[in-house]
Coordinates of C-alpha atoms (C1' of nucleotides) in Angstrom, one line a residue:
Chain A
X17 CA 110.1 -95.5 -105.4
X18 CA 109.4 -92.4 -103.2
X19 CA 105.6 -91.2 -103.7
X20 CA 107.6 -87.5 -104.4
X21 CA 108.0 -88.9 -107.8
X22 CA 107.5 -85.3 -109.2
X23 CA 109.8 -84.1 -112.1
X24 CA 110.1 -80.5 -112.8
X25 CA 109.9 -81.6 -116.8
X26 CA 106.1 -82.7 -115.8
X27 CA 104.6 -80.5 -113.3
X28 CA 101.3 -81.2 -112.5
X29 CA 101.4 -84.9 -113.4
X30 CA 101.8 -85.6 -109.6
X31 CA 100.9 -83.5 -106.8
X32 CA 104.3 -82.2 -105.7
X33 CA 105.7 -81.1 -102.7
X34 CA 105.7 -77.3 -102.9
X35 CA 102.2 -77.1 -104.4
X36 CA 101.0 -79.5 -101.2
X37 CA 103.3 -76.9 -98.9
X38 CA 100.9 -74.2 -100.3
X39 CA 97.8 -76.1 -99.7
X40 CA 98.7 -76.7 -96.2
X41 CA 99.3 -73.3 -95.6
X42 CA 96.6 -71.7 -97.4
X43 CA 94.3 -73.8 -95.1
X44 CA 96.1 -72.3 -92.2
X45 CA 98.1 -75.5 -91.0
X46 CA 101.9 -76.3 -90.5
X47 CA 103.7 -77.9 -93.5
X48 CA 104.5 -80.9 -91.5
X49 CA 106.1 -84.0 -93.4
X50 CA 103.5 -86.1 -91.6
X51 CA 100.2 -83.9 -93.1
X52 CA 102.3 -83.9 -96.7
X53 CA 102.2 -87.7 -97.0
X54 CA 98.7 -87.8 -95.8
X55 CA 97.4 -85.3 -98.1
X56 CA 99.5 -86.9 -101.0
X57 CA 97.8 -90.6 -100.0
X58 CA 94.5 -88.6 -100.3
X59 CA 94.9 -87.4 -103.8
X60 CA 97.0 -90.2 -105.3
X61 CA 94.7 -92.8 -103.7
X62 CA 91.8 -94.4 -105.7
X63 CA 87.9 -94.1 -104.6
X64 CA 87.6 -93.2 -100.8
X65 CA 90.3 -94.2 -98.5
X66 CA 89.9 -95.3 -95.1
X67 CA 91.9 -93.7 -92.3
X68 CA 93.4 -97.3 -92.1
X69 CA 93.8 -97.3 -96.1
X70 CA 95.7 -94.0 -96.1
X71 CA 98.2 -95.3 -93.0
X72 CA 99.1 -98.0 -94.7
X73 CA 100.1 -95.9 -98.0
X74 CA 102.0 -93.1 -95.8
X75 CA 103.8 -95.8 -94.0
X76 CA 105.3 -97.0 -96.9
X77 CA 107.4 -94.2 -97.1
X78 CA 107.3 -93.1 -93.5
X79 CA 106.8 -96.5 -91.3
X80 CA 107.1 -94.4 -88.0
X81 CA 103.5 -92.5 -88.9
X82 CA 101.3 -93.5 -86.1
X83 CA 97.8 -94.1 -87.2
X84 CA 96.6 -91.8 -84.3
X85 CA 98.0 -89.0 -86.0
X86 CA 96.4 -90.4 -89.7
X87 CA 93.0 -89.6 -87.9
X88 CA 94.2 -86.2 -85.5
X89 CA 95.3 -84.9 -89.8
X90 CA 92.2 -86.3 -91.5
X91 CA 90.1 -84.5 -88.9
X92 CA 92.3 -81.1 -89.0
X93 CA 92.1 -81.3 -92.9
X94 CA 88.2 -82.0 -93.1
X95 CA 87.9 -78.8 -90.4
X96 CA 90.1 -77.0 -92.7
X97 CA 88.1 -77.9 -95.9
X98 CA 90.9 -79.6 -97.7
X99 CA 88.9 -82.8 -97.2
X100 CA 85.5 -84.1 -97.1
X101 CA 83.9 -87.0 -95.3
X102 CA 81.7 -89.6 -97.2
X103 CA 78.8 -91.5 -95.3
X104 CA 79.7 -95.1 -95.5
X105 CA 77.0 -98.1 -94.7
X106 CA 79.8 -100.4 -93.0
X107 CA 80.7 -99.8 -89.5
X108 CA 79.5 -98.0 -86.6
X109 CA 76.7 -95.3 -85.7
X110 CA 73.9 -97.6 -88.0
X111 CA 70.1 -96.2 -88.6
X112 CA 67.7 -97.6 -89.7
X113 CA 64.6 -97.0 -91.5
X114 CA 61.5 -98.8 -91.1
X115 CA 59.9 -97.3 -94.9
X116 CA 61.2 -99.6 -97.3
X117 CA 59.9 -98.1 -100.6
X118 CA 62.6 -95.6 -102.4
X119 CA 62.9 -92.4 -100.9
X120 CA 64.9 -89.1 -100.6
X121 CA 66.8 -87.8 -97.3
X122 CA 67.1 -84.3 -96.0
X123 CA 70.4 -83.4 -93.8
X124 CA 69.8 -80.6 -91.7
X125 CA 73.1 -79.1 -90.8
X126 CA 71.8 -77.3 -88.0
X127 CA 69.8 -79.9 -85.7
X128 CA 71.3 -82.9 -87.4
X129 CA 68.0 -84.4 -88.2
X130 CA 67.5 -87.1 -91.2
X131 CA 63.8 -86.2 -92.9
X132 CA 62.8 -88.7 -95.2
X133 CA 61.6 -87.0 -98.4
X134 CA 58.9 -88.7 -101.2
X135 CA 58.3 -87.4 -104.6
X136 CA 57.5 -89.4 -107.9
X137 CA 57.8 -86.5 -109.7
X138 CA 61.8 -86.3 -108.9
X139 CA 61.9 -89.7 -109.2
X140 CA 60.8 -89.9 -112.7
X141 CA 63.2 -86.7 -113.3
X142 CA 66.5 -88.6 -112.5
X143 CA 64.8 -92.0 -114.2
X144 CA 64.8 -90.1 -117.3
X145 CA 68.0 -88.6 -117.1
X146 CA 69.8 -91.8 -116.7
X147 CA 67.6 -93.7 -119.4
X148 CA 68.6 -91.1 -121.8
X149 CA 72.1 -90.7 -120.9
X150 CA 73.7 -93.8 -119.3
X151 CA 76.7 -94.7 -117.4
X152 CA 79.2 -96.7 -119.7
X153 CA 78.7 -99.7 -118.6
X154 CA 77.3 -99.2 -115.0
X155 CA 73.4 -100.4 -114.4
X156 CA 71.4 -97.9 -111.5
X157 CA 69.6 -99.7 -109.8
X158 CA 68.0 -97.3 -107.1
X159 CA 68.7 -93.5 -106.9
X160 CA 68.8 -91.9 -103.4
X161 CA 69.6 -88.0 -102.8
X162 CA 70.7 -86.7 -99.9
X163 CA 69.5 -82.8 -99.6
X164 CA 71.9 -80.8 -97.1
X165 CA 70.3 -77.7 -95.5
X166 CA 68.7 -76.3 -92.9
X167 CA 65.5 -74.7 -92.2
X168 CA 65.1 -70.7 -92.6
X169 CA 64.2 -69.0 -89.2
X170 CA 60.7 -68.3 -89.1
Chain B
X19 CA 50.8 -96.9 -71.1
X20 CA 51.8 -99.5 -72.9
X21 CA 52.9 -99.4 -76.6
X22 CA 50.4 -101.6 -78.0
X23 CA 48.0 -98.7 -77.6
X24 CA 45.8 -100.0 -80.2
X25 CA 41.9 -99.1 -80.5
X26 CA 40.0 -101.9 -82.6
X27 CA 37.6 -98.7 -83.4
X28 CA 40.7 -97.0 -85.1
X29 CA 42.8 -99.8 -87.2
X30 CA 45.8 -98.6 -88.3
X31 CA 45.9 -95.4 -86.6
X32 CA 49.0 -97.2 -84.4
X33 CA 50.6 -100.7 -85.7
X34 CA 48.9 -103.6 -84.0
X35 CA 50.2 -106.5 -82.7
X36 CA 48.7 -108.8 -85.0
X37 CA 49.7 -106.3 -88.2
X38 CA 53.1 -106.7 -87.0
X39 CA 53.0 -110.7 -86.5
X40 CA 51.6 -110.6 -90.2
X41 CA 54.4 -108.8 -91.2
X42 CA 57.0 -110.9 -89.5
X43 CA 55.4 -114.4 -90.8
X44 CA 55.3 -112.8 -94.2
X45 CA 59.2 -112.3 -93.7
X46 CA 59.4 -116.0 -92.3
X47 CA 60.6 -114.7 -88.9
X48 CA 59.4 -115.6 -86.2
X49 CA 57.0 -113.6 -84.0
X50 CA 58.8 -113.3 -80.6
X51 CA 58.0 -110.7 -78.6
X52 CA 61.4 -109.0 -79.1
X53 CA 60.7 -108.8 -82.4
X54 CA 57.5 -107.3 -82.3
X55 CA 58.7 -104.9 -79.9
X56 CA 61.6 -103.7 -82.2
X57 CA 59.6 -103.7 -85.2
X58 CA 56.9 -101.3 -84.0
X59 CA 59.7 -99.2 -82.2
X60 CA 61.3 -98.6 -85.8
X61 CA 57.5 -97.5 -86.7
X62 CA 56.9 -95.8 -84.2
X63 CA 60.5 -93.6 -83.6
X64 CA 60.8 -90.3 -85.6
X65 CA 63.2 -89.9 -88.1
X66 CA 66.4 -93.1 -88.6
X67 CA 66.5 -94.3 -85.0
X68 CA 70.2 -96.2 -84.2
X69 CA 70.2 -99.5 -82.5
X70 CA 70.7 -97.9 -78.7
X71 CA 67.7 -95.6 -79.4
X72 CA 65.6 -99.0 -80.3
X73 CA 66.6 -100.5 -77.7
X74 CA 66.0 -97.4 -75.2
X75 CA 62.1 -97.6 -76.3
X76 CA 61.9 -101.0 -76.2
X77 CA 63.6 -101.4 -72.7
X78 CA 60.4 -99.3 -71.9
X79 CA 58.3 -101.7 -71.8
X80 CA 60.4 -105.3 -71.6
X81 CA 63.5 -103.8 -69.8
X82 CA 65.2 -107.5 -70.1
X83 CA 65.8 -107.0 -73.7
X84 CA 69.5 -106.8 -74.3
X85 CA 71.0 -104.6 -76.8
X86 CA 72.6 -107.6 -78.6
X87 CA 69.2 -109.1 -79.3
X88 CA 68.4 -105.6 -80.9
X89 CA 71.8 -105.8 -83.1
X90 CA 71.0 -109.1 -84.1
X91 CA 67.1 -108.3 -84.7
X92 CA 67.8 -105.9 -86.8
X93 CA 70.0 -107.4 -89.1
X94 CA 68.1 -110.5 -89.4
X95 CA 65.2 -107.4 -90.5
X96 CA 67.7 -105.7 -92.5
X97 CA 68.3 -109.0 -94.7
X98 CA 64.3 -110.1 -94.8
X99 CA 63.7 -106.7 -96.2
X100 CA 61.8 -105.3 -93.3
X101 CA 64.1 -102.5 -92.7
X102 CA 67.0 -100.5 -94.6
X103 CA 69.7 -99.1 -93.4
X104 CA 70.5 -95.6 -94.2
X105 CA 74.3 -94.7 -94.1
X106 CA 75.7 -91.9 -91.7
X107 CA 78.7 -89.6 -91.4
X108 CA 79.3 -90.1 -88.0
X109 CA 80.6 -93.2 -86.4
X110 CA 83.3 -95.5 -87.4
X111 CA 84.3 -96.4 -91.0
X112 CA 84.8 -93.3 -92.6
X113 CA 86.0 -92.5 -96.0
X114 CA 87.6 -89.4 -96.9
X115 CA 87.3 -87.8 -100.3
X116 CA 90.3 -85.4 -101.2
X117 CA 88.0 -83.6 -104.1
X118 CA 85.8 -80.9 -102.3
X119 CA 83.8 -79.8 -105.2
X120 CA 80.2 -81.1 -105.0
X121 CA 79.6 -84.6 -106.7
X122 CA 77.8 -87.8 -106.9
X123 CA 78.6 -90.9 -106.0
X124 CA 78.2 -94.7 -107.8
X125 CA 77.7 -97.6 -105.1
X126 CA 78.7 -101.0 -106.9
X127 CA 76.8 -103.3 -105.0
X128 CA 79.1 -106.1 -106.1
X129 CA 82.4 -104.8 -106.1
X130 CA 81.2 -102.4 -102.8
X131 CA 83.3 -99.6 -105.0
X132 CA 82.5 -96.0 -104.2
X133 CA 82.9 -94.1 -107.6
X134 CA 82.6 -90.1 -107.9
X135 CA 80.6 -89.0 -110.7
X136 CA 80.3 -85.4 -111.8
X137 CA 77.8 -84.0 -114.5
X138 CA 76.9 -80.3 -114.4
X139 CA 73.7 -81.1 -116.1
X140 CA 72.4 -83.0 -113.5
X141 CA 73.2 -80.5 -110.9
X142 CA 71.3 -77.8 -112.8
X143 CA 67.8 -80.5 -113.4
X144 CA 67.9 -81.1 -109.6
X145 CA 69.0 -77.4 -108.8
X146 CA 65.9 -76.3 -110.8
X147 CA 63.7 -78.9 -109.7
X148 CA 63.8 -77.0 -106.6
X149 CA 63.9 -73.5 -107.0
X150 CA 60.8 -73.8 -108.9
X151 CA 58.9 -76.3 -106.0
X152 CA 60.8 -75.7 -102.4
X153 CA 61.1 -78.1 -99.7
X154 CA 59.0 -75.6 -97.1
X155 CA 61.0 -74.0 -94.9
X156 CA 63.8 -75.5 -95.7
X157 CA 66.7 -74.2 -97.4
X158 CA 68.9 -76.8 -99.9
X159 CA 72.5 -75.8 -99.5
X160 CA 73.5 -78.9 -101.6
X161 CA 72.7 -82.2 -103.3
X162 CA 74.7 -85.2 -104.0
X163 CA 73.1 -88.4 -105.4
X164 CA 73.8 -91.6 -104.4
X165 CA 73.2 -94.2 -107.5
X166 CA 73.5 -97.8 -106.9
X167 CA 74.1 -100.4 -108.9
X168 CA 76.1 -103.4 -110.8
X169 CA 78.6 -103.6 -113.6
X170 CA 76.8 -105.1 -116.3
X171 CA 78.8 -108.3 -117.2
X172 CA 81.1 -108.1 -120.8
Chain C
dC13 C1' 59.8 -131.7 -80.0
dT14 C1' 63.3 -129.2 -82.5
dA15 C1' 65.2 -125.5 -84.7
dT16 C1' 65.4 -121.0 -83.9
dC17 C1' 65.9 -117.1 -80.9
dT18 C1' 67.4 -114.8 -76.6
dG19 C1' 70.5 -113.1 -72.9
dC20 C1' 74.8 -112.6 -71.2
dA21 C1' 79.5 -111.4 -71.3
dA22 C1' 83.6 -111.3 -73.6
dA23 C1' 86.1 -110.1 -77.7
dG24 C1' 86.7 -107.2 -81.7
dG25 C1' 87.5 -103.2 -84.7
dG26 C1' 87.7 -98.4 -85.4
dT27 C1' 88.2 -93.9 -83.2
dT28 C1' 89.5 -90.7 -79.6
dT29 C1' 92.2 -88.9 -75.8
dG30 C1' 96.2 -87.4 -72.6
dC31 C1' 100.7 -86.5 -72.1
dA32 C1' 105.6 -85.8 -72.9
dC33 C1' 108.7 -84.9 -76.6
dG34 C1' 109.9 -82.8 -81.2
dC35 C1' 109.6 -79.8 -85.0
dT36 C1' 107.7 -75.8 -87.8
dT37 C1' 107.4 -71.1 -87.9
Chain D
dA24 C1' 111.9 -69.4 -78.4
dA25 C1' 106.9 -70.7 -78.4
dG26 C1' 103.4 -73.3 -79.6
dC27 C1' 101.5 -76.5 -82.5
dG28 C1' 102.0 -81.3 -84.0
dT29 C1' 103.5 -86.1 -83.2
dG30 C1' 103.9 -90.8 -81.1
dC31 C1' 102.5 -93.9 -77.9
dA32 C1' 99.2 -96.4 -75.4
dA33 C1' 95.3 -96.6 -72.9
dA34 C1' 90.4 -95.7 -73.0
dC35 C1' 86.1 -95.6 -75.5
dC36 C1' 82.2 -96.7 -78.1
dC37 C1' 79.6 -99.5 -81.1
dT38 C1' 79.1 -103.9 -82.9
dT39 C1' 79.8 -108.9 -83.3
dT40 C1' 80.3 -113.5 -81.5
dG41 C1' 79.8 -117.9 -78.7
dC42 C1' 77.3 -120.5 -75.9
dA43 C1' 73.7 -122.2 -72.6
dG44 C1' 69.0 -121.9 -71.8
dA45 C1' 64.3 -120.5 -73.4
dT46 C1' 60.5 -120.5 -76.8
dA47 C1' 57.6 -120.5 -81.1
dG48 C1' 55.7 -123.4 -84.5

DNA sequence: CTATCTGCAAAGGGTTTGCACGCTT
DNA sequence: AAGCGTGCAAACCCTTTGCAGATAG
């Protein structure tokens, strides 16, 4: 059971290994079999893998992959665009916020600051939203949005 | 120049000691004076401060505070609901998200699942919402919502 | 007085780095 | 052939843990 399961009869139904070739070197990077399993694990994965998670999946087929390399390719791919990072509460680099009440956060890409942000009126906005339109069977509890930018010179 | 720079004429222009005891009995912690120290350090520090910046400004004043007391403070905080925790791309524990297009994400809180969620119409309410207010000088480049919440049970 | 909290130091987990070898282009 | 990419292992950083002594209530 190789994770190449693609049949010609079906493309599309799994990433296959000419269209992650292309990928690879749209992005500017070497078509190594290493980055192919890793950007297959990324895509055939469910939720958000872990560097750890997506090691474990490449080894499968590949047991010599070192993990080393699993986070030298994550990084190359993320600087490449092919990949993004999500923030994660577990783990390292905590912060913490002494304003407990429910509030917004601005990212500014340039200074790296965290700016809290307040406004009911936004609040109420996404309240609404959600009231009206639901999420299956999924219950918000507390809405927080994260605002990247940066501030315009002047 | 100690911390505790508090002016009986001006209450509540800085967090005073007995505020901050309040606060912690109220929690049912007890008031040591690590604790108050951390606690108005977490006021008192701009923006989301990480542990080894708390314990920087606290180690201003009682340098024999050591840095696990200030992990352990803080969690003990964290799980009275005196402080949150705000997640942060840097660090360890990442996740890596092989779709690049803009999107939200579902925290389960029981499950700990990270599940994307798209909807178009929700980009344009929050896009509008702030072309028509602005964030003062600074520029949105992007939003992404983070929603959390349970699986309702059936 | 007693349970809780602190300080210390060691262990732990995740991530990064340096270098020699191997592979893509 | 040339240079980028890989594997290995050590180093690194942040966080957690265990335990003896100190302290708040």
């Amino acid at each position: 059971m190789t994770p190449f399961s693609d049949h010609p009869e079906f493309p599309g139904c799994q990433p296959n290994r000419d269209e992650l070739r292309q990928r690879l070197a749209t992005a500017g990077l070497r078509a190594t079999t290493q980055r192919i399993l890793i950007l297959e694990s990324l895509v055939v994965l469910p939720g958000h893998p872990t560097a750890e998670q997506v090691h474990r999946q490449v080894a499968a087929t590949e047991p010599t992959v070192s993990l080393g390399t699993v986070y030298k390719t994550l990084d190359s791919f993320v600087a490449a665009g092919l990949t993004k990072r999500v923030a994660s509460a577990e783990g390292a680099c905590r912060r913490y916020d002494s304003d407990c009440s429910a509030h917004h956060h601005l990212y500014c890409t340039d200074t790296k600051e965290i700016i809290d942000y307040s406004n009911p009126e936004l609040d109420a906005l996404i309240r609404d939203f959600f009231a009206t339109r639901g999420l299956g069977n999924f219950q918000p509890h507390s809405f927080s949005l994260h605002i990247a930018g940066s501030r315009t010179s002047s």
